Tab-separated table of C-alpha atoms in Angstrom:
chain	number	residue	atom	x	y	z
A	16	UNK	CA	-25.813	-36.081	-131.851
A	17	UNK	CA	-26.668	-39.503	-130.408
A	18	UNK	CA	-23.928	-42.149	-130.225
A	19	UNK	CA	-23.944	-45.814	-129.226
A	20	UNK	CA	-21.021	-47.394	-127.381
A	21	UNK	CA	-20.123	-50.992	-126.574
A	22	UNK	CA	-17.176	-52.294	-124.597
A	23	UNK	CA	-17.481	-49.394	-122.163
A	24	UNK	CA	-15.992	-51.390	-119.282
A	25	UNK	CA	-12.800	-52.207	-121.205
A	26	UNK	CA	-9.669	-50.152	-121.819
A	27	UNK	CA	-10.459	-48.767	-125.278
A	28	UNK	CA	-14.172	-48.425	-124.560
A	29	UNK	CA	-13.489	-46.548	-121.321
A	30	UNK	CA	-11.423	-44.085	-123.308
A	31	UNK	CA	-14.279	-43.632	-125.757
A	32	UNK	CA	-16.822	-43.120	-122.978
A	33	UNK	CA	-14.670	-40.508	-121.250
A	34	UNK	CA	-14.308	-38.664	-124.553
A	35	UNK	CA	-18.032	-38.769	-125.307
A	36	UNK	CA	-18.885	-37.419	-121.870
A	37	UNK	CA	-16.503	-34.492	-122.392
A	38	UNK	CA	-17.865	-33.671	-125.870
A	39	UNK	CA	-20.845	-31.417	-125.289
A	40	UNK	CA	-22.051	-31.635	-128.895
A	41	UNK	CA	-22.975	-35.244	-128.137
A	42	UNK	CA	-26.489	-34.972	-126.753
A	43	UNK	CA	-27.116	-38.645	-125.940
A	44	UNK	CA	-24.865	-41.621	-125.186
A	45	UNK	CA	-26.426	-45.082	-125.273
A	46	UNK	CA	-24.213	-47.783	-123.774
A	47	UNK	CA	-24.989	-51.413	-124.524
A	48	UNK	CA	-23.539	-53.583	-121.776
A	49	UNK	CA	-24.094	-56.923	-120.087
A	50	UNK	CA	-23.547	-55.338	-116.689
A	51	UNK	CA	-23.654	-51.910	-115.029
A	52	UNK	CA	-20.953	-49.450	-116.098
A	53	UNK	CA	-19.279	-47.839	-113.086
A	54	UNK	CA	-18.007	-44.766	-114.929
A	55	UNK	CA	-21.479	-44.057	-116.284
A	56	UNK	CA	-22.957	-44.367	-112.800
A	57	UNK	CA	-20.352	-42.127	-111.189
A	58	UNK	CA	-20.519	-39.328	-113.759
A	59	UNK	CA	-24.255	-38.813	-113.174
A	60	UNK	CA	-24.699	-37.278	-116.619
A	61	UNK	CA	-28.317	-37.295	-117.865
A	62	UNK	CA	-27.067	-37.808	-121.421
A	63	UNK	CA	-25.726	-41.264	-120.543
A	64	UNK	CA	-28.071	-44.236	-120.674
A	65	UNK	CA	-26.862	-47.765	-119.934
A	66	UNK	CA	-28.949	-50.442	-121.620
A	67	UNK	CA	-28.381	-53.867	-120.085
A	68	UNK	CA	-28.210	-56.189	-123.079
A	69	UNK	CA	-27.477	-59.899	-122.738
A	70	UNK	CA	-27.542	-61.171	-126.333
A	71	UNK	CA	-25.411	-59.195	-128.779
A	72	UNK	CA	-26.601	-61.280	-131.710
A	73	UNK	CA	-30.190	-60.045	-131.358
A	74	UNK	CA	-31.870	-56.642	-131.074
A	75	UNK	CA	-35.574	-56.677	-130.329
A	76	UNK	CA	-38.011	-53.836	-130.874
A	77	UNK	CA	-37.665	-52.611	-127.284
A	78	UNK	CA	-33.895	-52.174	-127.552
A	79	UNK	CA	-34.075	-50.586	-130.998
A	80	UNK	CA	-36.654	-48.116	-129.724
A	81	UNK	CA	-34.171	-46.988	-127.046
A	82	UNK	CA	-31.524	-46.560	-129.746
A	83	UNK	CA	-33.825	-44.798	-132.202
A	84	UNK	CA	-32.318	-41.688	-133.724
A	85	UNK	CA	-28.704	-42.702	-133.088
A	86	UNK	CA	-26.224	-41.317	-135.608
A	87	UNK	CA	-23.271	-43.602	-135.030
A	88	UNK	CA	-21.591	-46.245	-132.901
A	89	UNK	CA	-18.152	-47.021	-131.544
A	90	UNK	CA	-17.951	-50.811	-131.428
A	91	UNK	CA	-15.251	-51.393	-128.808
A	92	UNK	CA	-16.611	-54.726	-127.603
A	93	UNK	CA	-13.884	-57.336	-127.638
A	94	UNK	CA	-11.741	-59.825	-125.765
A	95	UNK	CA	-8.266	-61.315	-125.994
A	96	UNK	CA	-8.008	-64.439	-128.138
A	97	UNK	CA	-6.139	-66.011	-125.213
A	98	UNK	CA	-9.075	-65.754	-122.821
A	99	UNK	CA	-11.767	-67.650	-124.751
A	100	UNK	CA	-12.150	-70.545	-127.166
A	101	UNK	CA	-11.753	-69.936	-130.890
A	102	UNK	CA	-15.507	-70.358	-131.377
A	103	UNK	CA	-16.331	-67.783	-128.721
A	104	UNK	CA	-13.700	-65.410	-130.063
A	105	UNK	CA	-15.265	-65.533	-133.527
A	106	UNK	CA	-18.719	-64.939	-132.045
A	107	UNK	CA	-17.629	-61.977	-129.926
A	108	UNK	CA	-15.311	-60.399	-132.487
A	109	UNK	CA	-17.149	-60.994	-135.751
A	110	UNK	CA	-20.718	-62.187	-135.275
A	111	UNK	CA	-21.667	-59.575	-132.684
A	112	UNK	CA	-20.287	-56.723	-134.789
A	113	UNK	CA	-22.057	-57.836	-137.960
A	114	UNK	CA	-25.373	-58.286	-136.154
A	115	UNK	CA	-25.110	-54.810	-134.661
A	116	UNK	CA	-24.189	-53.082	-137.917
A	117	UNK	CA	-27.184	-54.677	-139.599
A	118	UNK	CA	-29.551	-53.746	-136.770
A	119	UNK	CA	-28.303	-50.158	-136.415
A	120	UNK	CA	-28.157	-49.171	-140.091
A	121	UNK	CA	-31.569	-47.534	-140.192
A	122	UNK	CA	-31.607	-45.892	-136.757
A	123	UNK	CA	-30.880	-42.288	-137.850
A	124	UNK	CA	-33.800	-40.012	-138.706
A	125	UNK	CA	-34.749	-39.371	-142.300
A	126	UNK	CA	-32.147	-40.368	-144.837
A	127	UNK	CA	-29.128	-39.655	-142.644
A	128	UNK	CA	-26.224	-42.143	-142.651
A	129	UNK	CA	-25.240	-44.315	-139.702
A	130	UNK	CA	-21.513	-44.477	-138.968
A	131	UNK	CA	-20.347	-47.767	-137.462
A	132	UNK	CA	-16.775	-47.602	-136.156
A	133	UNK	CA	-15.279	-51.049	-135.647
A	134	UNK	CA	-12.346	-51.256	-133.250
A	135	UNK	CA	-9.987	-53.716	-134.877
A	136	UNK	CA	-6.280	-53.944	-134.089
A	137	UNK	CA	-2.850	-53.485	-135.603
A	138	UNK	CA	-1.916	-56.779	-137.228
A	139	UNK	CA	-5.376	-57.585	-138.564
A	140	UNK	CA	-5.155	-58.654	-142.184
A	141	UNK	CA	-7.213	-59.435	-145.277
A	142	UNK	CA	-4.419	-61.740	-146.443
A	143	UNK	CA	-3.646	-64.130	-143.579
A	144	UNK	CA	-0.756	-66.520	-143.874
A	145	UNK	CA	-0.366	-69.997	-142.381
A	146	UNK	CA	1.067	-68.523	-139.183
A	147	UNK	CA	-1.316	-65.570	-138.782
A	148	UNK	CA	-2.849	-65.273	-135.323
A	149	UNK	CA	-6.550	-65.949	-134.842
A	150	UNK	CA	-7.228	-62.307	-134.012
A	151	UNK	CA	-5.541	-61.160	-137.223
A	152	UNK	CA	-7.662	-63.471	-139.349
A	153	UNK	CA	-10.975	-62.836	-137.604
A	154	UNK	CA	-10.661	-59.066	-137.368
A	155	UNK	CA	-9.531	-58.877	-140.989
A	156	UNK	CA	-12.479	-60.986	-142.096
A	157	UNK	CA	-14.847	-58.830	-140.052
A	158	UNK	CA	-13.538	-55.689	-141.733
A	159	UNK	CA	-14.127	-57.265	-145.139
A	160	UNK	CA	-17.678	-58.300	-144.282
A	161	UNK	CA	-18.480	-54.882	-142.811
A	162	UNK	CA	-17.252	-53.310	-146.036
A	163	UNK	CA	-19.563	-55.577	-148.024
A	164	UNK	CA	-22.449	-54.489	-145.804
A	165	UNK	CA	-21.567	-50.862	-146.508
A	166	UNK	CA	-21.749	-51.509	-150.249
A	167	UNK	CA	-25.185	-53.097	-149.867
A	168	UNK	CA	-26.715	-50.283	-147.776
A	169	UNK	CA	-25.953	-46.686	-148.742
A	170	UNK	CA	-26.999	-45.455	-145.287
A	171	UNK	CA	-24.459	-47.636	-143.487
A	172	UNK	CA	-20.971	-46.099	-143.251
A	173	UNK	CA	-18.741	-48.758	-141.739
A	174	UNK	CA	-15.147	-47.855	-140.883
A	175	UNK	CA	-12.362	-49.621	-138.986
A	176	UNK	CA	-9.596	-48.374	-136.736
A	177	UNK	CA	-6.573	-50.441	-135.747
A	178	UNK	CA	-5.032	-49.292	-132.457
A	179	UNK	CA	-1.635	-50.821	-131.703
A	180	UNK	CA	-0.763	-50.319	-128.028
A	181	UNK	CA	-3.667	-48.653	-126.180
A	182	UNK	CA	-1.950	-46.739	-123.390
A	183	UNK	CA	-3.745	-45.255	-120.383
A	184	UNK	CA	-0.587	-43.929	-118.678
A	185	UNK	CA	-1.638	-40.258	-118.882
A	186	UNK	CA	-5.384	-40.884	-118.808
A	187	UNK	CA	-6.236	-40.533	-115.129
A	188	UNK	CA	-9.993	-40.277	-115.706
A	189	UNK	CA	-10.322	-43.930	-116.719
A	190	UNK	CA	-7.749	-45.579	-114.440
A	191	UNK	CA	-10.225	-46.371	-111.625
A	192	UNK	CA	-12.526	-48.127	-114.092
A	193	UNK	CA	-10.237	-50.215	-116.286
A	194	UNK	CA	-10.297	-53.885	-115.205
A	195	UNK	CA	-7.136	-55.526	-113.905
A	196	UNK	CA	-5.858	-57.750	-116.745
A	197	UNK	CA	-4.190	-60.176	-114.338
A	198	UNK	CA	-0.734	-60.859	-112.932
A	199	UNK	CA	0.940	-62.063	-116.128
A	200	UNK	CA	-0.361	-59.150	-118.196
A	201	UNK	CA	0.656	-56.694	-115.487
A	202	UNK	CA	4.199	-58.074	-115.353
A	203	UNK	CA	4.504	-57.988	-119.136
A	204	UNK	CA	3.093	-54.472	-119.190
A	205	UNK	CA	5.589	-53.262	-116.613
A	206	UNK	CA	8.425	-54.477	-118.817
A	207	UNK	CA	7.103	-53.931	-122.336
A	208	UNK	CA	5.128	-50.688	-121.991
A	209	UNK	CA	8.065	-48.417	-121.068
A	210	UNK	CA	10.108	-49.877	-123.922
A	211	UNK	CA	7.347	-49.217	-126.446
A	212	UNK	CA	6.875	-45.651	-125.225
A	213	UNK	CA	10.607	-44.994	-125.373
A	214	UNK	CA	11.672	-46.773	-128.536
A	215	UNK	CA	8.532	-47.235	-130.662
A	216	UNK	CA	6.318	-44.226	-129.876
A	217	UNK	CA	4.573	-44.582	-133.239
A	218	UNK	CA	3.088	-47.820	-131.876
A	219	UNK	CA	1.419	-46.089	-128.918
A	220	UNK	CA	-2.332	-45.366	-128.949
A	221	UNK	CA	-2.985	-42.959	-126.037
A	222	UNK	CA	-6.470	-43.821	-124.814
A	223	UNK	CA	-7.548	-40.218	-124.257
A	224	UNK	CA	-6.710	-39.176	-127.812
A	225	UNK	CA	-7.909	-42.487	-129.251
A	226	UNK	CA	-11.254	-42.210	-127.490
A	227	UNK	CA	-11.915	-38.741	-128.837
A	228	UNK	CA	-10.790	-39.718	-132.336
A	229	UNK	CA	-13.163	-42.697	-132.440
A	230	UNK	CA	-16.048	-40.562	-131.212
A	231	UNK	CA	-15.265	-37.999	-133.908
A	232	UNK	CA	-15.212	-40.775	-136.510
A	233	UNK	CA	-18.688	-41.830	-135.383
A	234	UNK	CA	-19.860	-38.212	-135.635
A	235	UNK	CA	-18.516	-37.750	-139.158
A	236	UNK	CA	-15.929	-35.189	-138.080
A	237	UNK	CA	-13.058	-37.186	-139.577
A	238	UNK	CA	-14.743	-37.815	-142.936
A	239	UNK	CA	-12.543	-35.337	-144.801
A	240	UNK	CA	-9.362	-36.847	-143.428
A	241	UNK	CA	-10.509	-40.348	-144.303
A	242	UNK	CA	-11.487	-39.289	-147.818
A	243	UNK	CA	-8.081	-37.677	-148.339
A	244	UNK	CA	-6.462	-41.027	-147.631
A	245	UNK	CA	-2.711	-41.069	-147.293
A	246	UNK	CA	-0.275	-43.348	-145.540
A	247	UNK	CA	-1.949	-45.798	-143.195
A	248	UNK	CA	-5.453	-45.576	-144.666
A	249	UNK	CA	-6.646	-48.460	-146.832
A	250	UNK	CA	-10.028	-48.531	-148.573
A	251	UNK	CA	-11.536	-51.976	-149.080
A	252	UNK	CA	-13.873	-52.988	-151.883
A	253	UNK	CA	-17.216	-51.724	-150.641
A	254	UNK	CA	-15.867	-48.486	-149.207
A	255	UNK	CA	-14.805	-49.234	-145.626
A	256	UNK	CA	-11.652	-47.330	-144.675
A	257	UNK	CA	-9.117	-49.039	-142.422
A	258	UNK	CA	-7.232	-46.527	-140.277
A	259	UNK	CA	-4.063	-48.066	-138.900
A	260	UNK	CA	-2.276	-46.719	-135.853
A	261	UNK	CA	0.113	-44.504	-137.806
A	262	UNK	CA	-2.796	-42.892	-139.662
A	263	UNK	CA	-4.729	-42.391	-136.424
A	264	UNK	CA	-1.739	-40.639	-134.887
A	265	UNK	CA	-1.278	-38.496	-137.989
A	266	UNK	CA	-4.924	-37.426	-138.215
A	267	UNK	CA	-5.134	-36.861	-134.457
A	268	UNK	CA	-2.082	-34.617	-134.510
A	269	UNK	CA	0.216	-36.975	-132.607
A	270	UNK	CA	2.710	-37.448	-135.425
């Protein structure tokens, strides 16, 4: 099983990379990144290949050849809406994901499907209101467009997961590699995080469990659970399933 990963230097992506490395039925891990990935370098695992890629709107023949045979992807590339302009946020959050899904759809051998797992976020919506945040609108729109792409290409299996509060507290393996979010975020985290863990545990997305769950989604191991539906799973026109945080916790055995 060959999986692609983006966002490997971020919090959620680091969790996914750690999970993939630990899953021995994954035979190849291709990381697309603008810069070297410290965890990948330190693990010294021959299955891990970091492909330095500068333009996430384009995939030339050389890059696609390195990705040939991949069965799925965890698209964890993202950024806070507060750290970039609206235009850049749309490009990073929506345009990059759509370009990748289109480019990756026919990578698997034969007639096998390609599973593209889009990391969205709790609060994303297909029905934004006048006061909806930019991230909610853009991620919701991206989910809709990915679902339309799924309907147009039977080999492309797009899905979306909406983590709520990614929490690395018990995930020691990734702590040395997760970037410092800055003073303000650290102060807020010191105050808010314990309260969420104590009073709203259903909102917590433990990165170790989340990483493994996303990898399993990309491998097709969660297909039965997604097909069964249930609380927290919404299927859009086109077939994409949105897995909100409560559904993730339920399917992962956390609730």
